[in-house]
CSV table of C-alpha atoms in Angstrom, one decimal:
chain,number,residue,atom,x,y,z
A,7,UNK,CA,0.0,0.0,0.0
A,8,UNK,CA,2.8,2.3,1.0
A,9,UNK,CA,4.7,1.5,-2.2
A,10,UNK,CA,1.6,2.2,-4.2
A,11,UNK,CA,1.1,5.6,-2.6
A,12,UNK,CA,4.8,6.4,-3.1
A,13,UNK,CA,4.6,5.4,-6.8
A,14,UNK,CA,1.4,7.4,-7.2
A,15,UNK,CA,3.0,10.5,-5.6
A,16,UNK,CA,5.9,10.1,-8.0
A,17,UNK,CA,3.5,9.9,-10.9
A,18,UNK,CA,1.7,13.0,-9.8
A,19,UNK,CA,5.0,14.7,-9.1
A,20,UNK,CA,6.0,13.9,-12.7
A,21,UNK,CA,3.9,16.9,-13.6
A,22,UNK,CA,6.8,19.0,-12.3
A,23,UNK,CA,9.5,17.1,-14.2
A,24,UNK,CA,11.2,18.8,-17.1
A,25,UNK,CA,10.2,17.9,-20.6
A,26,UNK,CA,12.1,14.7,-21.4
A,27,UNK,CA,13.0,13.2,-24.7
A,28,UNK,CA,10.8,10.2,-24.2
A,29,UNK,CA,7.9,11.8,-22.3
A,30,UNK,CA,5.4,14.4,-23.2
A,31,UNK,CA,5.0,15.5,-19.6
A,32,UNK,CA,6.8,18.5,-18.2
A,33,UNK,CA,7.4,22.1,-18.9
A,34,UNK,CA,6.7,23.5,-22.3
A,35,UNK,CA,8.8,26.5,-22.1
A,36,UNK,CA,6.6,29.1,-20.3
A,37,UNK,CA,7.2,27.8,-16.8
A,38,UNK,CA,3.8,26.1,-16.7
A,39,UNK,CA,3.9,22.4,-16.0
A,40,UNK,CA,1.7,19.8,-17.6
A,41,UNK,CA,0.9,16.2,-16.8
A,42,UNK,CA,2.6,13.1,-18.3
A,43,UNK,CA,0.7,10.0,-19.6
A,44,UNK,CA,1.3,8.3,-16.3
A,45,UNK,CA,0.4,11.4,-14.3
A,46,UNK,CA,-2.9,11.7,-16.3
A,47,UNK,CA,-3.6,8.1,-15.6
A,48,UNK,CA,-3.3,8.7,-11.9
A,49,UNK,CA,-5.5,11.8,-12.1
A,50,UNK,CA,-8.1,9.9,-14.1
A,51,UNK,CA,-7.8,7.0,-11.6
A,52,UNK,CA,-8.4,9.5,-8.7
A,53,UNK,CA,-11.5,10.9,-10.6
A,54,UNK,CA,-12.9,7.6,-11.6
A,55,UNK,CA,-12.1,6.0,-8.2
A,56,UNK,CA,-13.8,8.8,-6.3
A,57,UNK,CA,-16.8,8.7,-8.6
A,58,UNK,CA,-17.1,4.9,-8.1
A,59,UNK,CA,-16.8,5.2,-4.3
A,60,UNK,CA,-19.5,7.9,-4.3
A,61,UNK,CA,-21.7,6.0,-6.7
A,62,UNK,CA,-21.3,2.8,-4.6
A,63,UNK,CA,-22.3,4.8,-1.5
A,64,UNK,CA,-25.2,6.4,-3.3
A,65,UNK,CA,-26.4,3.1,-4.7
A,66,UNK,CA,-26.9,1.8,-1.2
A,67,UNK,CA,-29.6,4.4,-0.7
A,68,UNK,CA,-31.6,3.5,-3.8
A,69,UNK,CA,-35.1,2.3,-3.1
A,70,UNK,CA,-38.6,2.7,-4.6
A,71,UNK,CA,-39.6,5.2,-2.0
A,72,UNK,CA,-38.0,8.4,-0.7
A,73,UNK,CA,-34.2,8.5,-0.9
A,74,UNK,CA,-33.0,9.3,2.6
A,75,UNK,CA,-29.3,8.9,1.8
A,76,UNK,CA,-27.9,12.4,1.2
A,77,UNK,CA,-25.5,11.2,-1.5
A,78,UNK,CA,-28.3,9.4,-3.3
A,79,UNK,CA,-30.4,12.6,-3.2
A,80,UNK,CA,-27.4,14.5,-4.6
A,81,UNK,CA,-27.0,12.1,-7.5
A,82,UNK,CA,-30.8,12.1,-8.0
A,83,UNK,CA,-30.7,15.9,-8.4
A,84,UNK,CA,-27.8,15.5,-10.9
A,85,UNK,CA,-29.8,13.0,-12.8
A,86,UNK,CA,-32.9,15.1,-12.9
A,87,UNK,CA,-30.9,18.2,-13.9
A,88,UNK,CA,-29.3,16.3,-16.8
A,89,UNK,CA,-32.6,14.8,-17.8
A,90,UNK,CA,-34.3,18.2,-17.8
A,91,UNK,CA,-31.4,19.5,-19.9
A,92,UNK,CA,-31.7,16.7,-22.4
A,93,UNK,CA,-35.5,16.8,-22.6
A,94,UNK,CA,-35.4,20.6,-22.9
A,95,UNK,CA,-32.7,20.7,-25.5
A,96,UNK,CA,-33.3,17.5,-27.5
A,97,UNK,CA,-37.0,16.8,-26.9
A,98,UNK,CA,-38.8,13.8,-25.3
A,99,UNK,CA,-36.4,11.3,-27.0
A,100,UNK,CA,-33.6,13.1,-25.2
A,101,UNK,CA,-34.0,10.8,-22.2
A,102,UNK,CA,-32.2,8.0,-24.0
A,103,UNK,CA,-29.0,10.1,-24.0
A,104,UNK,CA,-29.1,10.8,-20.2
A,105,UNK,CA,-26.7,8.0,-19.2
A,106,UNK,CA,-24.1,9.2,-21.7
A,107,UNK,CA,-24.4,12.9,-20.9
A,108,UNK,CA,-24.6,12.3,-17.2
A,109,UNK,CA,-21.4,10.2,-17.2
A,110,UNK,CA,-19.7,13.0,-19.2
A,111,UNK,CA,-21.0,15.6,-16.8
A,112,UNK,CA,-19.7,13.6,-13.8
A,113,UNK,CA,-16.3,13.1,-15.4
A,114,UNK,CA,-15.9,16.8,-16.4
A,115,UNK,CA,-17.3,18.1,-13.2
A,116,UNK,CA,-15.1,15.8,-11.0
A,117,UNK,CA,-12.1,16.6,-13.2
A,118,UNK,CA,-12.8,20.3,-12.9
A,119,UNK,CA,-13.3,20.0,-9.1
A,120,UNK,CA,-9.9,18.2,-8.8
A,121,UNK,CA,-8.4,21.3,-10.3
A,122,UNK,CA,-9.3,23.2,-7.2
A,123,UNK,CA,-7.1,20.9,-4.9
A,124,UNK,CA,-4.3,19.6,-7.1
A,125,UNK,CA,-1.6,21.2,-9.2
A,126,UNK,CA,-3.4,20.1,-12.3
A,127,UNK,CA,-6.3,18.0,-13.3
A,128,UNK,CA,-7.5,15.8,-16.2
A,129,UNK,CA,-9.6,18.6,-17.6
A,130,UNK,CA,-6.6,20.9,-17.5
A,131,UNK,CA,-5.0,18.6,-20.1
A,132,UNK,CA,-5.9,19.3,-23.7
A,133,UNK,CA,-5.3,15.7,-24.7
A,134,UNK,CA,-7.9,14.5,-22.2
A,135,UNK,CA,-10.4,17.1,-23.3
A,136,UNK,CA,-9.8,16.3,-27.0
A,137,UNK,CA,-10.5,12.6,-26.1
A,138,UNK,CA,-13.8,13.7,-24.5
A,139,UNK,CA,-14.7,15.9,-27.4
A,140,UNK,CA,-13.9,13.2,-30.0
A,141,UNK,CA,-16.1,10.7,-28.1
A,142,UNK,CA,-18.8,13.3,-27.8
A,143,UNK,CA,-18.8,14.3,-31.5
A,144,UNK,CA,-18.4,10.7,-32.6
A,145,UNK,CA,-21.4,9.7,-30.6
A,146,UNK,CA,-23.4,12.6,-32.1
A,147,UNK,CA,-22.5,11.3,-35.6
A,148,UNK,CA,-23.4,7.8,-34.6
A,149,UNK,CA,-26.8,8.9,-33.3
A,150,UNK,CA,-27.3,11.0,-36.4
A,151,UNK,CA,-26.7,8.0,-38.7
A,152,UNK,CA,-28.9,5.9,-36.5
A,153,UNK,CA,-31.7,8.5,-36.7
A,154,UNK,CA,-31.5,9.5,-40.4
A,155,UNK,CA,-29.5,6.7,-42.0
A,156,UNK,CA,-26.0,7.2,-43.4
A,157,UNK,CA,-27.1,9.1,-46.6
A,158,UNK,CA,-29.7,11.0,-44.7
A,159,UNK,CA,-27.1,12.1,-42.2
A,160,UNK,CA,-24.6,13.1,-44.9
A,161,UNK,CA,-27.4,14.8,-46.8
A,162,UNK,CA,-28.0,16.8,-43.7
A,163,UNK,CA,-24.5,18.3,-44.1
A,164,UNK,CA,-25.5,19.6,-47.6
A,165,UNK,CA,-27.9,22.1,-46.2
A,166,UNK,CA,-31.4,22.9,-47.5
A,167,UNK,CA,-32.5,21.0,-50.7
A,168,UNK,CA,-31.9,23.1,-53.7
A,169,UNK,CA,-32.9,22.5,-57.3
A,170,UNK,CA,-30.9,22.4,-60.5
A,171,UNK,CA,-27.8,24.4,-60.9
A,172,UNK,CA,-27.8,25.8,-57.4
A,173,UNK,CA,-27.7,22.2,-56.0
A,174,UNK,CA,-24.6,21.5,-57.9
A,175,UNK,CA,-22.9,24.8,-57.1
A,176,UNK,CA,-23.9,25.5,-53.5
A,177,UNK,CA,-24.6,22.2,-51.8
A,178,UNK,CA,-21.0,20.9,-52.2
A,179,UNK,CA,-19.7,24.1,-50.7
A,180,UNK,CA,-22.2,23.9,-47.7
A,181,UNK,CA,-21.2,20.2,-47.4
A,182,UNK,CA,-17.5,21.0,-47.0
A,183,UNK,CA,-18.3,23.9,-44.6
A,184,UNK,CA,-20.5,21.6,-42.5
A,185,UNK,CA,-17.9,18.9,-42.4
A,186,UNK,CA,-15.2,21.4,-41.3
A,187,UNK,CA,-17.7,22.7,-38.8
A,188,UNK,CA,-18.3,19.2,-37.4
A,189,UNK,CA,-14.5,18.7,-37.1
A,190,UNK,CA,-14.2,22.1,-35.4
A,191,UNK,CA,-16.7,21.1,-32.8
A,192,UNK,CA,-13.9,18.8,-31.4
A,193,UNK,CA,-11.5,21.8,-31.2
A,194,UNK,CA,-14.2,24.0,-29.8
A,195,UNK,CA,-15.3,21.7,-27.0
A,196,UNK,CA,-11.7,20.6,-26.0
A,197,UNK,CA,-10.1,24.0,-26.2
A,198,UNK,CA,-12.9,25.8,-24.3
A,199,UNK,CA,-12.6,23.4,-21.4
A,200,UNK,CA,-8.8,23.3,-21.5
A,201,UNK,CA,-8.6,27.1,-21.7
A,202,UNK,CA,-10.9,27.7,-18.8
A,203,UNK,CA,-9.4,25.1,-16.4
A,204,UNK,CA,-5.8,25.5,-17.4
A,205,UNK,CA,-6.2,29.2,-17.5
A,206,UNK,CA,-7.6,29.2,-14.0
A,207,UNK,CA,-4.4,27.4,-12.9
A,208,UNK,CA,-2.2,29.8,-14.7
A,209,UNK,CA,-4.0,32.8,-13.3
A,210,UNK,CA,-3.7,31.4,-9.8
A,211,UNK,CA,0.0,30.6,-10.2
A,212,UNK,CA,0.7,34.1,-11.6
A,213,UNK,CA,-1.2,35.8,-8.7
A,214,UNK,CA,0.6,33.6,-6.2
A,215,UNK,CA,3.9,34.6,-7.7
A,216,UNK,CA,2.8,38.2,-7.4
A,217,UNK,CA,2.2,37.8,-3.7
A,218,UNK,CA,5.2,35.4,-3.0
A,219,UNK,CA,7.3,38.3,-1.7
A,220,UNK,CA,4.9,39.2,1.0
A,221,UNK,CA,3.7,35.6,1.6
A,222,UNK,CA,0.1,36.3,0.5
A,223,UNK,CA,-1.4,33.6,-1.8
A,224,UNK,CA,-3.4,36.0,-4.0
A,225,UNK,CA,-4.3,33.1,-6.2
A,226,UNK,CA,-6.6,31.9,-3.5
A,227,UNK,CA,-8.9,34.9,-4.1
A,228,UNK,CA,-9.6,33.3,-7.5
A,229,UNK,CA,-11.3,30.3,-5.8
A,230,UNK,CA,-14.9,31.5,-6.1
A,231,UNK,CA,-14.6,32.3,-9.8
A,232,UNK,CA,-12.8,28.9,-10.3
A,233,UNK,CA,-15.6,27.2,-8.5
A,234,UNK,CA,-18.1,28.9,-10.8
A,235,UNK,CA,-16.0,27.8,-13.8
A,236,UNK,CA,-16.0,24.2,-12.5
A,237,UNK,CA,-19.8,24.1,-12.6
A,238,UNK,CA,-20.3,26.2,-15.7
A,239,UNK,CA,-17.8,24.4,-17.9
A,240,UNK,CA,-19.2,21.0,-17.0
A,241,UNK,CA,-22.7,22.2,-17.9
A,242,UNK,CA,-21.6,23.9,-21.1
A,243,UNK,CA,-19.8,20.7,-22.3
A,244,UNK,CA,-22.9,18.6,-21.7
A,245,UNK,CA,-25.3,21.2,-23.0
A,246,UNK,CA,-23.4,21.6,-26.3
A,247,UNK,CA,-23.3,17.8,-26.7
A,248,UNK,CA,-27.1,17.8,-26.1
A,249,UNK,CA,-27.5,20.6,-28.7
A,250,UNK,CA,-25.4,18.7,-31.2
A,251,UNK,CA,-27.5,15.6,-30.6
A,252,UNK,CA,-30.6,17.7,-30.9
A,253,UNK,CA,-29.5,19.0,-34.3
A,254,UNK,CA,-28.8,15.5,-35.8
A,255,UNK,CA,-31.8,13.7,-34.3
A,256,UNK,CA,-34.6,16.3,-35.1
A,257,UNK,CA,-36.6,15.1,-38.0
A,258,UNK,CA,-37.8,18.5,-39.2
A,259,UNK,CA,-37.4,19.7,-42.8
A,260,UNK,CA,-36.3,23.2,-41.7
A,261,UNK,CA,-32.6,22.7,-41.8
A,262,UNK,CA,-31.9,26.4,-41.6
A,263,UNK,CA,-33.6,26.6,-38.2
A,264,UNK,CA,-31.3,24.0,-36.7
A,265,UNK,CA,-28.2,25.7,-38.1
A,266,UNK,CA,-29.3,29.0,-36.8
A,267,UNK,CA,-29.5,27.5,-33.3
A,268,UNK,CA,-26.1,26.0,-33.8
A,269,UNK,CA,-24.7,29.3,-34.9
A,270,UNK,CA,-26.3,30.9,-31.9
A,271,UNK,CA,-24.5,28.5,-29.5
A,272,UNK,CA,-21.3,29.0,-31.4
A,273,UNK,CA,-21.6,32.7,-30.8
A,274,UNK,CA,-22.3,32.3,-27.1
A,275,UNK,CA,-19.7,29.6,-26.5
A,276,UNK,CA,-16.5,31.8,-26.7
A,277,UNK,CA,-17.9,34.0,-24.0
A,278,UNK,CA,-17.3,31.2,-21.5
B,19,UNK,CA,-36.8,7.9,-17.6
B,20,UNK,CA,-37.2,4.3,-18.6
B,21,UNK,CA,-35.6,5.3,-21.9
B,22,UNK,CA,-32.4,5.8,-19.9
B,23,UNK,CA,-32.2,2.0,-19.6
B,24,UNK,CA,-32.5,1.5,-23.3
B,25,UNK,CA,-29.4,0.8,-25.2
B,26,UNK,CA,-28.6,3.8,-27.3
B,27,UNK,CA,-25.1,2.7,-28.5
B,28,UNK,CA,-23.3,-0.4,-29.7
B,29,UNK,CA,-23.1,-3.5,-27.4
B,30,UNK,CA,-21.3,-2.7,-24.2
B,31,UNK,CA,-18.8,-5.5,-24.5
B,32,UNK,CA,-17.6,-4.2,-27.8
B,33,UNK,CA,-17.1,-0.8,-26.3
B,34,UNK,CA,-15.1,-2.3,-23.4
B,35,UNK,CA,-12.9,-4.5,-25.6
B,36,UNK,CA,-12.2,-1.6,-28.0
B,37,UNK,CA,-11.7,0.7,-25.1
B,38,UNK,CA,-9.1,-1.6,-23.5
B,39,UNK,CA,-7.3,-1.9,-26.8
B,40,UNK,CA,-7.3,1.9,-27.3
B,41,UNK,CA,-6.0,2.4,-23.7
B,42,UNK,CA,-2.9,0.2,-24.4
B,43,UNK,CA,-2.6,1.5,-27.9
B,44,UNK,CA,-2.6,5.0,-26.6
B,45,UNK,CA,0.1,4.2,-24.2
B,46,UNK,CA,2.2,2.6,-26.9
B,47,UNK,CA,1.6,5.6,-29.2
B,48,UNK,CA,2.5,8.0,-26.5
B,49,UNK,CA,5.8,6.3,-25.8
B,50,UNK,CA,6.9,5.3,-29.3
B,51,UNK,CA,5.4,7.7,-31.9
B,52,UNK,CA,6.7,11.2,-32.2
B,53,UNK,CA,4.8,13.3,-34.7
B,54,UNK,CA,6.3,16.4,-36.2
B,55,UNK,CA,3.1,18.6,-35.9
B,56,UNK,CA,2.8,17.7,-32.2
B,57,UNK,CA,6.3,19.2,-31.6
B,58,UNK,CA,5.2,22.3,-33.6
B,59,UNK,CA,2.0,22.6,-31.4
B,60,UNK,CA,4.1,22.2,-28.3
B,61,UNK,CA,6.4,24.9,-29.4
B,62,UNK,CA,3.3,27.1,-29.8
B,63,UNK,CA,2.2,26.3,-26.3
B,64,UNK,CA,-0.5,23.8,-27.2
B,65,UNK,CA,0.4,20.6,-25.2
B,66,UNK,CA,-1.2,17.8,-27.2
B,67,UNK,CA,-0.3,14.1,-26.8
B,68,UNK,CA,-2.4,12.0,-29.3
B,69,UNK,CA,-1.3,8.9,-27.2
B,70,UNK,CA,-3.1,10.3,-24.2
B,71,UNK,CA,-6.1,11.2,-26.3
B,72,UNK,CA,-6.4,7.7,-27.7
B,73,UNK,CA,-6.0,6.2,-24.2
B,74,UNK,CA,-8.7,8.6,-22.8
B,75,UNK,CA,-11.1,7.6,-25.7
B,76,UNK,CA,-10.4,4.0,-24.6
B,77,UNK,CA,-11.1,4.8,-20.9
B,78,UNK,CA,-14.3,6.6,-21.9
B,79,UNK,CA,-15.5,3.7,-24.0
B,80,UNK,CA,-15.0,1.5,-21.0
B,81,UNK,CA,-16.5,4.0,-18.5
B,82,UNK,CA,-19.7,4.8,-20.4
B,83,UNK,CA,-21.2,1.3,-20.3
B,84,UNK,CA,-19.7,0.5,-16.9
B,85,UNK,CA,-21.1,3.6,-15.1
B,86,UNK,CA,-24.4,3.2,-17.0
B,87,UNK,CA,-24.9,-0.4,-15.8
B,88,UNK,CA,-23.3,0.1,-12.4
B,89,UNK,CA,-25.1,3.2,-11.3
B,90,UNK,CA,-27.1,5.3,-13.8
B,91,UNK,CA,-29.5,2.5,-14.9
B,92,UNK,CA,-30.3,1.4,-11.3
B,93,UNK,CA,-30.7,5.1,-10.4
B,94,UNK,CA,-33.0,5.7,-13.3
B,95,UNK,CA,-34.9,2.6,-12.5
B,96,UNK,CA,-35.3,3.6,-8.8
B,97,UNK,CA,-36.5,7.1,-9.8
B,98,UNK,CA,-38.9,5.5,-12.3
B,99,UNK,CA,-40.2,3.0,-9.8
B,100,UNK,CA,-40.6,5.8,-7.2
B,101,UNK,CA,-42.4,7.9,-9.7
B,102,UNK,CA,-44.7,4.9,-10.6
B,103,UNK,CA,-45.2,4.2,-6.9
B,104,UNK,CA,-46.0,7.9,-6.3
B,105,UNK,CA,-48.4,8.0,-9.2
B,106,UNK,CA,-50.0,4.8,-8.0
B,107,UNK,CA,-50.3,6.1,-4.4
B,108,UNK,CA,-51.7,9.4,-5.8
B,109,UNK,CA,-54.1,7.4,-8.0
B,110,UNK,CA,-55.2,5.4,-5.0
B,111,UNK,CA,-55.6,8.5,-2.9
B,112,UNK,CA,-57.6,10.1,-5.7
B,113,UNK,CA,-59.8,7.0,-6.0
B,114,UNK,CA,-60.3,7.0,-2.2
B,115,UNK,CA,-61.1,10.6,-2.3
B,116,UNK,CA,-63.6,10.1,-5.0
B,117,UNK,CA,-65.1,7.2,-3.1
B,118,UNK,CA,-65.2,9.3,0.0
B,119,UNK,CA,-66.9,12.1,-1.8
B,120,UNK,CA,-69.4,9.6,-3.2
B,121,UNK,CA,-70.0,8.2,0.3
B,122,UNK,CA,-70.4,11.6,1.7
B,123,UNK,CA,-72.9,12.5,-1.0
B,124,UNK,CA,-74.8,9.2,-0.3
B,125,UNK,CA,-74.6,9.9,3.5
B,126,UNK,CA,-75.9,13.4,3.0
B,127,UNK,CA,-78.6,12.2,0.7
B,128,UNK,CA,-79.6,9.5,3.2
B,129,UNK,CA,-79.5,12.0,6.0
B,130,UNK,CA,-81.8,14.3,4.1
B,131,UNK,CA,-84.1,11.4,3.3
B,132,UNK,CA,-84.0,10.2,6.9
B,133,UNK,CA,-84.8,13.7,8.1
B,134,UNK,CA,-87.7,13.9,5.7
B,135,UNK,CA,-88.9,10.5,6.7
B,136,UNK,CA,-88.7,11.5,10.4
B,137,UNK,CA,-90.5,14.7,9.8
B,138,UNK,CA,-93.2,12.9,7.9
B,139,UNK,CA,-93.5,10.3,10.6
B,140,UNK,CA,-93.6,13.0,13.3
B,141,UNK,CA,-96.3,14.8,11.4
B,142,UNK,CA,-98.2,11.6,10.9
B,143,UNK,CA,-97.9,10.8,14.6
B,144,UNK,CA,-99.0,14.3,15.5
B,145,UNK,CA,-102.0,14.0,13.3
B,146,UNK,CA,-102.8,10.6,14.7
B,147,UNK,CA,-102.4,11.9,18.2
B,148,UNK,CA,-104.6,14.9,17.4
B,149,UNK,CA,-107.2,12.6,15.9
B,150,UNK,CA,-107.0,10.3,19.0
B,151,UNK,CA,-107.3,13.3,21.3
B,152,UNK,CA,-110.4,14.5,19.5
B,153,UNK,CA,-111.8,11.1,19.6
B,154,UNK,CA,-111.0,10.7,23.3
B,155,UNK,CA,-112.4,14.2,24.0
B,156,UNK,CA,-115.6,13.3,22.2
B,157,UNK,CA,-115.9,10.1,24.0
B,158,UNK,CA,-115.2,11.8,27.4
B,159,UNK,CA,-117.6,14.5,26.5
B,160,UNK,CA,-120.3,11.9,25.6
B,161,UNK,CA,-119.6,10.0,28.8
B,162,UNK,CA,-119.7,13.2,30.8
B,163,UNK,CA,-123.0,14.1,29.2
B,164,UNK,CA,-124.3,10.6,29.9
B,165,UNK,CA,-123.1,10.9,33.5
B,166,UNK,CA,-124.6,14.3,33.8
B,167,UNK,CA,-127.9,13.0,32.4
B,168,UNK,CA,-127.8,10.0,34.8
B,169,UNK,CA,-127.0,12.4,37.7
B,170,UNK,CA,-129.9,14.7,36.7
B,171,UNK,CA,-132.2,11.7,36.5
B,172,UNK,CA,-131.0,10.5,39.9
B,173,UNK,CA,-131.4,14.0,41.3
B,174,UNK,CA,-134.9,14.2,39.9
B,175,UNK,CA,-135.7,10.8,41.4
B,176,UNK,CA,-134.2,11.9,44.7
B,177,UNK,CA,-136.1,15.2,44.5
B,178,UNK,CA,-139.4,13.4,43.8
B,179,UNK,CA,-138.6,11.0,46.5
B,180,UNK,CA,-137.8,13.8,48.9
B,181,UNK,CA,-140.9,15.8,47.9
B,182,UNK,CA,-143.0,12.7,48.5
B,183,UNK,CA,-141.3,12.1,51.8
B,184,UNK,CA,-141.8,15.7,52.7
B,185,UNK,CA,-145.4,15.5,51.8
B,186,UNK,CA,-145.7,12.5,53.9
B,187,UNK,CA,-144.0,14.3,56.8
B,188,UNK,CA,-146.2,17.3,56.3
B,189,UNK,CA,-149.2,15.1,56.4
B,190,UNK,CA,-147.9,13.4,59.4
B,191,UNK,CA,-147.1,16.7,61.1
B,192,UNK,CA,-150.5,18.1,60.1
B,193,UNK,CA,-152.1,15.0,61.6
B,194,UNK,CA,-150.0,15.4,64.7
B,195,UNK,CA,-150.8,19.0,64.9
B,196,UNK,CA,-154.4,18.3,64.4
B,197,UNK,CA,-154.2,15.6,67.0
B,198,UNK,CA,-152.6,18.1,69.4
B,199,UNK,CA,-155.2,20.6,68.6
B,200,UNK,CA,-158.0,18.3,69.2
B,201,UNK,CA,-156.3,17.1,72.5
B,202,UNK,CA,-155.7,20.6,73.7
B,203,UNK,CA,-159.2,21.6,73.1
B,204,UNK,CA,-158.6,25.2,73.0
B,205,UNK,CA,-160.6,28.0,71.5
B,206,UNK,CA,-160.9,28.8,67.9
B,207,UNK,CA,-158.6,31.8,68.1
B,208,UNK,CA,-155.9,29.8,69.7
B,209,UNK,CA,-156.3,27.0,67.3
B,210,UNK,CA,-155.9,29.3,64.4
B,211,UNK,CA,-152.8,30.8,66.0
B,212,UNK,CA,-151.3,27.4,66.6
B,213,UNK,CA,-152.0,26.3,63.1
B,214,UNK,CA,-150.5,29.5,61.7
B,215,UNK,CA,-147.4,29.2,63.8
B,216,UNK,CA,-147.0,25.6,62.8
B,217,UNK,CA,-147.4,26.4,59.2
B,218,UNK,CA,-144.8,29.1,59.5
B,219,UNK,CA,-142.4,26.6,61.0
B,220,UNK,CA,-143.1,24.2,58.2
B,221,UNK,CA,-142.8,26.7,55.4
B,222,UNK,CA,-139.8,28.5,56.8
B,223,UNK,CA,-137.2,26.1,55.3
B,224,UNK,CA,-138.6,26.8,51.8
C-alpha cells in the first residue's frame, strides 16, 4: 500500500518534471507544468475511483420510496438536472441520452473540481479534453446516422434542398463547410474546457507569484470564480453535446432553423 | 426515464474491448510515436499528446457502459419506480377521495331522506295523536253528558222522593198538629194561632 502511494506520488510529481526526450510530460517553455501520460492516468484514476466510491455509497440508498441517503439525493438531483437539460434541448427522446451525458458531466465536473485541490487535473489537459470531445462528437455522428440513415445524415450536411444548378454549385460548398464545422466542434469543445481550467491554474499561479514576496497567496482569491468555472464548464460541455444531438436527431425539414440554433451557440460559447 | 435503460449505442462488451485496446494502444503511441506537428504545437504552447487522447477515448469507451450499468441504470430505475409508486399512491388517494366524496354524498342524501322521513313520521304521529285526542275528548264529553244526564235523573228521582217524603211528613205533622189541637181543646182563636205558627215553622225552610 505504502509503495503504491509512493509510486502514485511520484507519478503526480511527474507533472513538475522537465520535458524529457521520451515523455510528453513536463514544462513546455513558459514555466507552466503539464501532466505526463502516467500522471494523467493517476489523475483519471483519482477521478474515476472517487466517482465509483461515491456512486457505490449512493447506490446503497436506492429504493422505490423516498431517498434518505444524502448522497443518493445529490445524484438524483444531478440525474434530474441532466434529464431536464436533455429533454429541454433534444426533446422527449432526449431521455435516452441521459446516461451518456450524465457520465460525461460527472467526469468533467469531477475533473474540474480536482483542479481546485491539485496542481493540475484531467480537464486541464488538452489531450484528455480532446478525447472527451472526440467521443462526444463521434457519438453525435453515430446517433445522427442511427436516426437518419447514413445518406440522410450526410445529406443533412449539404444544407437545404436546392434544385438544378444551385444544388450543384452551393450544396457541395455547404457540405464542405459543414464537415469542417463538425471537425471544429472537437476543437471548440476541448479548447474551451482546457482554456478555462488550465487558464484558472495559470492565473492562480501568476497571482501567487505576485504575492510570493509578502507571503500572500493572491491566487486563493480566485477560488470563487474557479468554483463557478467548474460548474459552468461541465454544464456547457454537456449542453453543447445535447445541442449537437438535438441537431442531428430532429426530423424537421427546416434545416436552416437548426443551423441558426447551432450558430447561436457558437456565438455564445466563446464568452465562457 | 425508462428510456435511460434503453441501449442507445453499440453493445457494451464491444465498447469495453475496443476501449481496453485503445488504452494500451494510446500508451504505446505516447511512448513510441513522435509526430512532427505535435512538436510544432508544443512549441506554440499547445500541449497535445495523441497517445493520451487515444487512451482517454479507450477509458471513456469502458467507462460509459460500466457507469451506466453500475449506477445510472439502477438510479433511473429507482427514480422511475418511485415515480410509478407515487403515481399509484396518488391514484389510490384520488380514488379513495372520489369514493369518500361519493360516500359523503350518499350519506348526505340518506341524511336528508331520513330527516324527511322522520319529519313525515312525526307529522303523521302528531295528526294521529290529534285525531286520537279529539276522539277521546268526544268520548269523554259523551260520557260526561251521559253521567250528567244520569246524575240529573238521579237528582230528579231523589227530588221526587224527597218531595214525597216531605209531603208524607207534612201530612204526618199536620195530623199530629191536628191531633194536638184536638187534644188541647182550645178555643178557635188559639187553634188558628197554633195552626198558623205551625205552618210558619213548616214553610220556613222553603
